[in-house]
XYZ file of C-alpha atoms in Angstrom:
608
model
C 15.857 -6.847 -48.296
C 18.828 -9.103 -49.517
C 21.658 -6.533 -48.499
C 19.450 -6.091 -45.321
C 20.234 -10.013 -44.705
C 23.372 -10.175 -45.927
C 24.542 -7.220 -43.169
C 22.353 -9.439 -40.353
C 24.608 -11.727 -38.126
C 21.457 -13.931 -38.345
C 20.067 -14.003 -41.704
C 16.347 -14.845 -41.989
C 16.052 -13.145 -38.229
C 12.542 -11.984 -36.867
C 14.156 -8.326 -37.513
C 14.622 -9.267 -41.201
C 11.238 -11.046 -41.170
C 9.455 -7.716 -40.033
C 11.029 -5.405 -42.265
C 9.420 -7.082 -45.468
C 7.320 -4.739 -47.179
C 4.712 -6.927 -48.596
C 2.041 -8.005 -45.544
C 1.356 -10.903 -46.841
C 4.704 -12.123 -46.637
C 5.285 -10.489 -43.601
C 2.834 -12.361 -41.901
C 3.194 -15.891 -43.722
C 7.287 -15.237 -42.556
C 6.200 -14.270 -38.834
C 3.865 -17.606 -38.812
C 7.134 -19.570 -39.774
C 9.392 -18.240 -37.591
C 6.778 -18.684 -34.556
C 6.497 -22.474 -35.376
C 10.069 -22.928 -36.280
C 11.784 -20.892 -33.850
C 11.136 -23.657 -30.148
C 13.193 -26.109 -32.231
C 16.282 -24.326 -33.314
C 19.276 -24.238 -31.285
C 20.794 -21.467 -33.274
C 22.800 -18.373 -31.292
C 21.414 -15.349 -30.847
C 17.664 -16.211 -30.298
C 16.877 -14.146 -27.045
C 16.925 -10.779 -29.314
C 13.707 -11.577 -31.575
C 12.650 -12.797 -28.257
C 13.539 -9.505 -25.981
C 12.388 -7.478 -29.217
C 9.092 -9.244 -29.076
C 8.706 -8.528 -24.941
C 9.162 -4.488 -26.132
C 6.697 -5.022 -28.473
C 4.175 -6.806 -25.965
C 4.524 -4.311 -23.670
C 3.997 -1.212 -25.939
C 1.265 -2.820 -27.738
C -0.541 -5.243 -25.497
C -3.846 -5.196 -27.666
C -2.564 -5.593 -31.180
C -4.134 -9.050 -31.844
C -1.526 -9.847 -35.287
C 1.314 -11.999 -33.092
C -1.365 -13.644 -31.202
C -3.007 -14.846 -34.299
C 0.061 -15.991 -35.767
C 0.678 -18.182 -32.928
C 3.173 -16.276 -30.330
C 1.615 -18.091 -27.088
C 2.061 -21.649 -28.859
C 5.949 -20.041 -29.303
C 6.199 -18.780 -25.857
C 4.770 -21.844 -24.164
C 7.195 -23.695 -26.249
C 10.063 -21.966 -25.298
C 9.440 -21.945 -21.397
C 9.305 -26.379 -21.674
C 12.448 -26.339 -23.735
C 14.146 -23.699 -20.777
C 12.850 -26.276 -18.209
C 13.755 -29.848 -20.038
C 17.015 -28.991 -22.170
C 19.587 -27.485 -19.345
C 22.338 -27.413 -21.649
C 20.369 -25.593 -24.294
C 19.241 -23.198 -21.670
C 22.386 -22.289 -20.355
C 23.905 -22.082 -24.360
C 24.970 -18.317 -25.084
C 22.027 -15.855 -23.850
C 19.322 -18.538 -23.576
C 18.862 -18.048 -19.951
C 17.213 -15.216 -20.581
C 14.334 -17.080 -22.783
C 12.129 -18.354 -20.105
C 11.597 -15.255 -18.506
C 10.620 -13.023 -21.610
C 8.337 -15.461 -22.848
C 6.639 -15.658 -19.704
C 6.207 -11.727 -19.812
C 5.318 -11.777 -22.721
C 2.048 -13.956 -21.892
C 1.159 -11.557 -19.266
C 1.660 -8.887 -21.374
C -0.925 -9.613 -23.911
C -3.040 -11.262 -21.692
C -3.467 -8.239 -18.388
C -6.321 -6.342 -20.931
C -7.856 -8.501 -23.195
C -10.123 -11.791 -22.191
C -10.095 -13.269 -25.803
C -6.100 -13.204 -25.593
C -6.744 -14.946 -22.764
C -8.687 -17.350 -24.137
C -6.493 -17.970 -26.704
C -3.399 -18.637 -24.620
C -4.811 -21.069 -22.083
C -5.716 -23.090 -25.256
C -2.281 -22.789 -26.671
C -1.308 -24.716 -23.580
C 0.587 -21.913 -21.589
C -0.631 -22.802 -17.923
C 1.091 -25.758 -17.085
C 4.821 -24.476 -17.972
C 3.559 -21.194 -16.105
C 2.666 -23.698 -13.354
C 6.367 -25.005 -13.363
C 7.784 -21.711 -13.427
C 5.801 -20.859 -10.093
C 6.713 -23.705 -8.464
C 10.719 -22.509 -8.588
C 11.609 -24.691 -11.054
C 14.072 -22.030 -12.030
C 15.061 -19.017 -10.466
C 12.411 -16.302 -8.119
C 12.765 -13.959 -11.514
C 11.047 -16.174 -13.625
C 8.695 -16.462 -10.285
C 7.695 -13.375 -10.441
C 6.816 -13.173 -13.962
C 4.755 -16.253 -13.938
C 2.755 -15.320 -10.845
C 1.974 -12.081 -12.889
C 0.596 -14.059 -16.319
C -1.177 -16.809 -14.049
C -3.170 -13.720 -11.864
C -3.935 -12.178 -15.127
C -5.285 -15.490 -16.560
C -6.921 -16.131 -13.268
C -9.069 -12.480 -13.604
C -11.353 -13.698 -16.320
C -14.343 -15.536 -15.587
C -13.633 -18.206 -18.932
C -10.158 -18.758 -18.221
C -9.897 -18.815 -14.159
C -11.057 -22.349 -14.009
C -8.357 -23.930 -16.414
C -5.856 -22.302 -13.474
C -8.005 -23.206 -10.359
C -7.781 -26.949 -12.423
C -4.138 -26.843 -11.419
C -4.460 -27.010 -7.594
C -1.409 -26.359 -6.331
C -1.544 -22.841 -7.607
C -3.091 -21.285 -4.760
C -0.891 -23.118 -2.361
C 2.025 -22.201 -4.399
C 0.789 -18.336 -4.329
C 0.227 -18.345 -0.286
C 4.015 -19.862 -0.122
C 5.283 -17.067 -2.690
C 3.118 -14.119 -1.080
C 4.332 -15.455 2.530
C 8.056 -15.959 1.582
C 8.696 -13.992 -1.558
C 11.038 -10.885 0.527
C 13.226 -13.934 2.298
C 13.810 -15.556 -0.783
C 14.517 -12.278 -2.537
C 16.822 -11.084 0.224
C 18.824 -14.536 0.662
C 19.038 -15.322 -3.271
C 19.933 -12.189 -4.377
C 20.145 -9.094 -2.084
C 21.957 -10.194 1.028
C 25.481 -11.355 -1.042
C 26.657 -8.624 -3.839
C 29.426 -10.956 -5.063
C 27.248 -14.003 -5.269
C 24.469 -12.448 -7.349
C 23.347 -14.489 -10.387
C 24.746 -12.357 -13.713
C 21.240 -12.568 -16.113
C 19.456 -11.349 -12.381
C 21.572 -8.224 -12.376
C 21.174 -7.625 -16.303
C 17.517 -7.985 -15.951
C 16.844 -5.493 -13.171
C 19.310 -2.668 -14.250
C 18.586 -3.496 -17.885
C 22.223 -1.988 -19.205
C 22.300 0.341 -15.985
C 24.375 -1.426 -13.510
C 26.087 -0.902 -10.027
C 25.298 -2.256 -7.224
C 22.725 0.148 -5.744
C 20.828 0.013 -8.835
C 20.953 -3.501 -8.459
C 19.838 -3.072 -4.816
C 16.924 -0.646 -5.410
C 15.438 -2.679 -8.372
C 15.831 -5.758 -6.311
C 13.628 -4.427 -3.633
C 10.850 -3.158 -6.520
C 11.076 -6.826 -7.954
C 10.725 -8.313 -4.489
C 7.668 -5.525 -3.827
C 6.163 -6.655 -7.092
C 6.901 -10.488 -6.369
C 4.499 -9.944 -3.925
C 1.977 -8.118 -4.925
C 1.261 -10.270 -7.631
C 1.042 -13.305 -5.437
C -1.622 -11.564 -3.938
C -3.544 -10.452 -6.476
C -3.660 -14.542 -8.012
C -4.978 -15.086 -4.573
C -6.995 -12.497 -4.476
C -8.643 -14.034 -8.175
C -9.407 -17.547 -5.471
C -10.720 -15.357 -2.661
C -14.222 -14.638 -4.789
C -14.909 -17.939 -4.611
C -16.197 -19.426 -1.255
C -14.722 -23.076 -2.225
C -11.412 -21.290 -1.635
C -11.467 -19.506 1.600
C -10.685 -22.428 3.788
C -7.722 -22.636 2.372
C -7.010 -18.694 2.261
C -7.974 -18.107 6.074
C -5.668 -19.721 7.769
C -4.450 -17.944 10.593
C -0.801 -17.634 10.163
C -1.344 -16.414 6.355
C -4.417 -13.826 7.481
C -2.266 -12.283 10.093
C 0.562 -11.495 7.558
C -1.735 -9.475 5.449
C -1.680 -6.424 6.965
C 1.864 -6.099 7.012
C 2.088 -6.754 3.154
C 1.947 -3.314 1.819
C 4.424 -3.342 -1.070
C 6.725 -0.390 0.765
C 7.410 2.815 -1.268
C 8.325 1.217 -4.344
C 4.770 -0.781 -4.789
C 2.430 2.220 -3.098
C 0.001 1.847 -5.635
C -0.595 -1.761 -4.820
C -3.880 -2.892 -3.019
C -1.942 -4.802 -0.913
C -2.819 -7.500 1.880
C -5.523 -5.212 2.989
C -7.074 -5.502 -0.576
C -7.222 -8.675 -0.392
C -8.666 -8.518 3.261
C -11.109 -6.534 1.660
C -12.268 -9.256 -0.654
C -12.550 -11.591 1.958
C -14.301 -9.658 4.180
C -17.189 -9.390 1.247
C -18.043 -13.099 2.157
C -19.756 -14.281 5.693
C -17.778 -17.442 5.863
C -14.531 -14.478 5.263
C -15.277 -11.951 7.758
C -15.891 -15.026 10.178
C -12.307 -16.089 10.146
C -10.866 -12.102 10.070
C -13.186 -11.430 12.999
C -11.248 -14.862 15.255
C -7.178 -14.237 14.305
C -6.149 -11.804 17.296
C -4.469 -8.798 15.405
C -5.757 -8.492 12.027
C -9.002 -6.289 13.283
C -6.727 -3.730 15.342
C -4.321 -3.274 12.033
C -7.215 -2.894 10.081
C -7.913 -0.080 12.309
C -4.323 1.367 12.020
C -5.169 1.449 8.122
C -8.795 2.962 8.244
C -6.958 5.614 9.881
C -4.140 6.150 7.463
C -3.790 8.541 4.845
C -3.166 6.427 1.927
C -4.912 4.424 -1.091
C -5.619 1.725 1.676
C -7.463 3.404 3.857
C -11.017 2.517 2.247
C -10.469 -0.367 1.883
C -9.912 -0.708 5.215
C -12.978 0.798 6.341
C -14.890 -1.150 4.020
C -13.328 -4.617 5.928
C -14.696 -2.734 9.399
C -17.871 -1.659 8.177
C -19.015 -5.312 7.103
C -17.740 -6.925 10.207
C -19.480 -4.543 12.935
C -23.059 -5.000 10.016
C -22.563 -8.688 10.178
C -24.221 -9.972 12.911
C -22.497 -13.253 13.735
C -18.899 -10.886 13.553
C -20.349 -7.705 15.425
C -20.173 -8.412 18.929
C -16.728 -10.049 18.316
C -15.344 -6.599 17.115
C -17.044 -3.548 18.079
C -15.701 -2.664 21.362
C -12.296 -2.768 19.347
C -13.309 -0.925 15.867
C -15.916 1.686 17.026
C -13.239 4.402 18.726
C -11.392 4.178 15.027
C -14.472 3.998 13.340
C -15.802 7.120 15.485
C -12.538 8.989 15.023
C -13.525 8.705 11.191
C -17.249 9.650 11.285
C -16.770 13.186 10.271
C -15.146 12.416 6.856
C -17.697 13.486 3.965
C -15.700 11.792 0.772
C -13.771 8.771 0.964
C -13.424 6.456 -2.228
C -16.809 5.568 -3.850
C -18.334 6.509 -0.543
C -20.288 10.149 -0.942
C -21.493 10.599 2.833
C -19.326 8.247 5.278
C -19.829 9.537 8.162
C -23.153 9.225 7.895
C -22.656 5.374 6.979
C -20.271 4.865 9.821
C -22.782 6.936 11.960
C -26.208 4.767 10.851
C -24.360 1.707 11.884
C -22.977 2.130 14.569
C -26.143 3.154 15.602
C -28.183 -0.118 14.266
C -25.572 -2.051 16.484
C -26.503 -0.118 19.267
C -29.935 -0.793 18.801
C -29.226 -4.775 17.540
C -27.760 -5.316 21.261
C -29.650 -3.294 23.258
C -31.016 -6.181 25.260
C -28.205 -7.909 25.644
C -25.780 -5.781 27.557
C -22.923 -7.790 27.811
C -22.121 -7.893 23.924
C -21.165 -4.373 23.962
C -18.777 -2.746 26.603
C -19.814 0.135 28.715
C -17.469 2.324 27.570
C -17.877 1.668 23.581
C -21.917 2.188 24.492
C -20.782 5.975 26.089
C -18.310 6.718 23.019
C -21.144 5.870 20.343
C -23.938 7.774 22.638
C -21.414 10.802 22.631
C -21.076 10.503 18.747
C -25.019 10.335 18.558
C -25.447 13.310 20.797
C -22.589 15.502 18.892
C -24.373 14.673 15.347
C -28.162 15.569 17.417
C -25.841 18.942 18.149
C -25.300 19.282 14.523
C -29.067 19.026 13.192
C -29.483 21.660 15.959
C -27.402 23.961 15.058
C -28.656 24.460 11.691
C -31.967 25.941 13.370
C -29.440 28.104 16.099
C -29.712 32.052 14.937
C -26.448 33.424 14.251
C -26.138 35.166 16.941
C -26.027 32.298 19.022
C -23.579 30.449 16.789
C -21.067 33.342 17.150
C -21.502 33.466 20.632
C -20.476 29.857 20.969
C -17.853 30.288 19.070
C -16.464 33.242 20.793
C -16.475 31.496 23.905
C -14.549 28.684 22.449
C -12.082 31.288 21.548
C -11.960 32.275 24.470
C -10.931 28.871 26.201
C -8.718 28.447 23.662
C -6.309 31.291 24.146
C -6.618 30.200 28.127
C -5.116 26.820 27.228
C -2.553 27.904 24.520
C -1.376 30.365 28.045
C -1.573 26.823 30.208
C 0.400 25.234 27.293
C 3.051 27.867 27.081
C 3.466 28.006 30.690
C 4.212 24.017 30.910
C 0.843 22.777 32.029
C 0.367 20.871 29.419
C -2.602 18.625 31.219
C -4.624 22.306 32.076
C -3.779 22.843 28.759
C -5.602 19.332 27.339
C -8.225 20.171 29.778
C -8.855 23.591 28.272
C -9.087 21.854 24.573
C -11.145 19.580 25.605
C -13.562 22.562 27.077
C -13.031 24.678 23.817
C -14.508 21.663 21.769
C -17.595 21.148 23.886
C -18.331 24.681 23.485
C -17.454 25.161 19.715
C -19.897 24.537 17.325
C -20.044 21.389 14.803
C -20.205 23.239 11.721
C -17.454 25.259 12.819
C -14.929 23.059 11.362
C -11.575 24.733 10.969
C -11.773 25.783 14.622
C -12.004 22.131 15.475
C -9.315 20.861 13.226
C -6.889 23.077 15.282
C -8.561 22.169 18.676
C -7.909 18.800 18.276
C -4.633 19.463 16.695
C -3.733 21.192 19.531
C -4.998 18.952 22.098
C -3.493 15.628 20.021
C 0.045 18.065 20.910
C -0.939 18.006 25.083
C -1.153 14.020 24.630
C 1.826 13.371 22.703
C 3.521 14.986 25.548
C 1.985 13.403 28.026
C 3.119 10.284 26.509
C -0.852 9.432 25.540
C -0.210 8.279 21.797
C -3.623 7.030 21.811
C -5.517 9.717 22.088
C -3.049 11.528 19.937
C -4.046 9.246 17.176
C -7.355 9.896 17.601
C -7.599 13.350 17.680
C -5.085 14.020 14.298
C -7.107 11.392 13.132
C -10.360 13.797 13.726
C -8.873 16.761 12.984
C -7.349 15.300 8.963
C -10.997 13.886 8.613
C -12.453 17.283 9.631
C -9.660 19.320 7.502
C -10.209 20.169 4.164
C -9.202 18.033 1.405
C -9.469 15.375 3.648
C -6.245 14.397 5.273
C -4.086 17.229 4.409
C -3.716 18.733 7.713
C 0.462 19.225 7.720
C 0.593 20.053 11.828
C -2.113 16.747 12.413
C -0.096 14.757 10.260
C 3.487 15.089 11.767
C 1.762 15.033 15.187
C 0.100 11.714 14.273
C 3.202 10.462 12.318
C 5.304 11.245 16.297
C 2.587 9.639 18.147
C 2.637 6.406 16.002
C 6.726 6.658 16.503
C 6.003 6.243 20.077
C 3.769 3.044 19.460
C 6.561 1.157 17.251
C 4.133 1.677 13.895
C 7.065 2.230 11.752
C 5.094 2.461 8.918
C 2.498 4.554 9.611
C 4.727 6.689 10.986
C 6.676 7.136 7.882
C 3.898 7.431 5.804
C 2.648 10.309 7.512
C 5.937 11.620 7.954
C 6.204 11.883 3.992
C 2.867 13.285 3.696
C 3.528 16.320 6.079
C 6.771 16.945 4.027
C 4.647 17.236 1.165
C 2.395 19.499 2.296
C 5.014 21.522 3.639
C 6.369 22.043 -0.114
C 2.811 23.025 -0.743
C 1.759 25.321 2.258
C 1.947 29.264 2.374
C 2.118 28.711 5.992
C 5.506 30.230 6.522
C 6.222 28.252 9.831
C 5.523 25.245 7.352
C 7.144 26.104 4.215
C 10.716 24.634 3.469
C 12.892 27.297 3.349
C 15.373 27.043 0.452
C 13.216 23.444 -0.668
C 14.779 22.202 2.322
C 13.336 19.412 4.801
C 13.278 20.598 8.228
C 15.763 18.072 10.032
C 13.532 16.721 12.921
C 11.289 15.261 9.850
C 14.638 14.164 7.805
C 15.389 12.413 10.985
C 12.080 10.786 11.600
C 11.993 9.618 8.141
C 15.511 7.822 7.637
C 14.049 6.232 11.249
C 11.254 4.797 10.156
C 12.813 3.967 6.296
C 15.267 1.706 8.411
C 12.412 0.288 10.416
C 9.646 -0.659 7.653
C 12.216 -1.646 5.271
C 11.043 -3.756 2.933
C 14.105 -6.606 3.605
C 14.277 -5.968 7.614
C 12.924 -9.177 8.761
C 14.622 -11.231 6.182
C 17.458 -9.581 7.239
C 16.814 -10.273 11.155
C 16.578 -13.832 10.290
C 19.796 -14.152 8.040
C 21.948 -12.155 10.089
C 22.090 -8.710 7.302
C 24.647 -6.268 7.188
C 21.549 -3.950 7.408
C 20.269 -4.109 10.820
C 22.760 -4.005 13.364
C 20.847 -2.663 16.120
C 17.374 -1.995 16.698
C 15.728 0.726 14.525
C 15.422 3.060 17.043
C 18.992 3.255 17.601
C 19.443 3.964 13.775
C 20.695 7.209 14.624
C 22.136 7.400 18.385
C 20.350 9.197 21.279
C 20.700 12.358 19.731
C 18.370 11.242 16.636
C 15.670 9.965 18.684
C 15.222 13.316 20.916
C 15.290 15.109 17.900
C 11.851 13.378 16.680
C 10.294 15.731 19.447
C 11.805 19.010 18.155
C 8.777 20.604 17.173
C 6.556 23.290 19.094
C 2.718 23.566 20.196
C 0.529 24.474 17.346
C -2.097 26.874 18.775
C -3.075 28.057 15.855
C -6.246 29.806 14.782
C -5.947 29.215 11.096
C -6.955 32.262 8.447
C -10.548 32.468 7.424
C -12.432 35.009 5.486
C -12.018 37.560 8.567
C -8.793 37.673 8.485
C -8.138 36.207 11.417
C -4.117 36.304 12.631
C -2.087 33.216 13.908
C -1.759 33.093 17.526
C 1.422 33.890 18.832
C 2.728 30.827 19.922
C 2.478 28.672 17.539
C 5.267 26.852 16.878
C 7.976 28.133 18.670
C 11.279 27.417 18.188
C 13.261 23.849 18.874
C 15.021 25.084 22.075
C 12.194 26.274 23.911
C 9.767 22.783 22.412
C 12.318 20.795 24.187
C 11.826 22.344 27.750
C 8.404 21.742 27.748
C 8.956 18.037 26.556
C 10.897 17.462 29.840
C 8.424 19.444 31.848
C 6.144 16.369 30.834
């Protein structure tokens, strides 16, 4: 132990302190150094520290620091970053604050008695300071994370609900946290703040490193604002302050980009609002928030539940219900054939039962639902009566049907390949009437092939609609490669950068996947109209783009769409008609003109 000091540039060090044999020792030492350390200005104090964040984040359950007093430390440490500038600014000391603020979250995101245990060791209020900017937005970000962890637990959310001006302070950071991010740090490489750049490459520098972990930080920035307001949002003393218009219509558009994708997002915390009556209430008034709830119920992604849970209790609600149904029940129709979704075990038949009950709710007062919603839920009705009927049709019958759907099939992919692409629609459109329900794969390529007529008829619409039928019908559930570029072009044509680039990804991957070999990437290459469409839409939804707008970026000269020139944005269109009949047990062969090549896809696109 003595030649172990002796060769320490800090003797007595928590290093030297944790190599002591004896655990009695150890632990009396650790207790010292824990009580001592806040009010020494010696050199070199932001290793134990650093070692101690490694430590919290391997082993974020071991109970020995916290009984030894390392919140009491922590706490400590943040007041004396806040209070002593020259200290904090002395050798590596800038770095202090922010460990010891990760280090609270650390041991606090599992365990409710850690919890405990820090709020009483007084860590809130300099948490409180941090969040409020006191320093820098990376010590913002790490305080926002330990106050929503604190905030999860039923015996420690009121001692941060106490402090009022966290919730406000959240709102602000959720609202704000990619400007600040993008003007304090990402928009001027030789004006970055040194510690910023050694914390986010952590020994790996450059400046796209820098970049990329600055847009990760910004994603998880917030995130984490939203998931402390999220903590508020359960309790109905909080939601005036939550729905306020120009915070509620920002939600949707919080989605954490690629880095965060795992994130519930603004539309989890939609979700939670929409749980409450006084909640759905204010969703169901803000213009906007309802129809991008839609565009997410008919996503692909980890959202999309939640999204049809926020639709489901606002068209069951009955003070919210006539405010939204004639502008949720075409998406929530387009998803009524989806068995599995979530916790849900029979969806459709949810999404089916309501709409129905609404029907019946407002069936004597005519005017609360349009005309035209009343005909699309009566067709989805009379489609699911088809479907109980069918299971009492004799075979015979069914193959009959499904013969003649055939049939009208190959007479439309002939319309299509001719260049009459609205016969062609019109022939779909006859081919699903006549196929049966339970026929399933022969509908997901009707309506993939129909979705291609209205994407070239400039009907994005209804080309969202029908992919959207034919992933829901597909099985596993939205994994439908030709639906999901065809969906990912006709949201393109609608501006939804996003969704458009999320589908685009997801067709790429089930390209790797498919034994299709019109859909496998040759060589593990991605086909270039999807390249294309991708780098289009990366430039659009970027996670910095309106920052950047605002403050005048090097990054978005130009609109997105002219990312690439003229050339780039015909090329999003170089893809043929799928008319495919896909293989079943029969053995059935792909039709011949399914997906043809680039040169001939692009006549037909100016025959539209």
């Amino acid at each position: 132990m003595d030649k172990i000091q002796s060769d320490c540039p800090y003797p007595g060090c928590f290093f030297c302190v944790m190599k002591e044999a004896n655990p009695g020792k150890r632990r009396a030492s650790v207790l010292k150094f824990f009580r001592e350390l806040p009010s020494q200005d010696d050199d070199g104090q932001v290793l134990p520290i650093s070692g101690l964040w490694n430590t919290a984040m391997a082993h974020p359950n071991d109970p020995e620091f916290i009984n030894l007093g390392i919140f009491e430390c922590m706490s400590a440490l943040i007041w004396k970053g806040l209070k002593n500038r020259r200290w904090l600014s002395h050798d590596q000391n800038i770095y202090i604050p922010y460990y010891a603020a990760h280090i609270i979250g650390s041991y606090t995101m599992n365990m409710e008695e850690f919890a405990e245990r820090a709020v009483r060791a007084g860590v809130i209020p300099p948490l409180v300071e941090l969040l409020r900017g006191r320093l820098t937005w990376v010590e913002q970000r790490v305080a926002v994370r330990a106050l929503g962890h604190l905030a999860t637990y039923p015996s420690t959310f009121p001692a941060v609900s106490d402090h009022g001006e966290v919730l406000e302070l959240a709102i602000q950071l959720a609202s704000s946290s990619l400007e600040i991010v993008y003007s304090h740090f990402y928009q001027f490489v030789d004006r970055r703040i040194g510690y910023h750049c050694d914390l986010l490459t952590r020994g790996m520098g450059g400046v796209e490193m820098e970049s990329r972990k600055a847009e990760e930080w910004a994603s998880q920035l917030q995130c984490w604002s939203l998931q402390l307001i999220n903590c508020f949002a359960f309790k109905s003393e909080f939601l005036h302050d939550i729905c306020k218009a120009e915070f509620l219509v920002k939600l949707p558009g919080m989605w954490g980009g690629l880095v965060n994708e795992n994130s519930p997002a603004g539309v989890g915390l939609l979700r939670t609002i929409c749980q409450s009556k006084l909640g759905r209430g204010h969703v169901a008034n803000i213009p906007g928030v309802v129809e991008a709830l839609c565009n997410i119920a008919r996503s692909s992604d980890d959202w999309q539940y939640m999204a049809v849970d926020c639709l489901l209790w606002l068209v069951q609600d009955s003070n919210t219900c006539h405010k939204v149904i004639d502008r949720v029940a075409s998406t929530l129709i387009d998803l009524a054939d989806i068995s599995m979704l979530g916790d849900y075990k029979k969806l459709g038949d949810t999404i089916v039962t309501v709409l129905q009950e609404c029907m019946q709710q407002y069936t004597n007062s005519r005017n609360s639902i349009s005309t035209h919603t009343r005909e699309q839920i009566d067709e989805l009705l009379s489609s699911k009566q088809s479907l109980k009927l069918e299971k009492n049709m004799p075979k015979e019958d069914l193959h009959i049907k499904q013969a003649a759907a055939l049939v009208v099939k190959l007479e439309g992919n002939s319309l299509f390949s001719s260049g009459n692409i609205a016969g062609a629609a019109a022939k779909y459109s006859e081919a699903l009437a006549l196929c049966p329900m339970k026929s399933k794969k022969e509908r997901v390529v009707l309506y993939s092939n129909r979705a291609q007529c209205y994407l070239l008829l400039q009907q994005p619409l209804a080309a969202i609609s029908d992919t959207t039928r034919a992933l829901c019908l597909h099985s596993p559930l939205n994994r439908h490669a030709k639906s999901l570029w065809r969906r990912a072009q006709a949201y393109d044509m609608l501006g939804l950068a996003k969704e458009s680039l999320l589908d685009a990804i997801l067709f790429i991957n089930e390209c790797s996947q498919s034994n299709d070999p019109d859909l496998s990437l040759k060589q593990n290459k991605v086909p270039d109209y999807a390249e294309r469409l991708v780098k289009k839409q990366m430039r659009a939804a970027w996670l910095f783009r309106e920052a950047a707008l605002k403050h005048g970026g090097i990054h978005c000269e130009g609109e997105a769409s002219d990312a690439f020139g003229q050339e780039a944005d015909d090329s999003e269109w170089e893809t043929a008609s799928e008319s495919e009949a896909e293989n079943d047990a029969t053995g059935e062969a792909d039709d011949e003109t399914e997906w043809k090549n680039d040169s001939h896809q692009q006549n037909l696109y100016e025959k539209s």
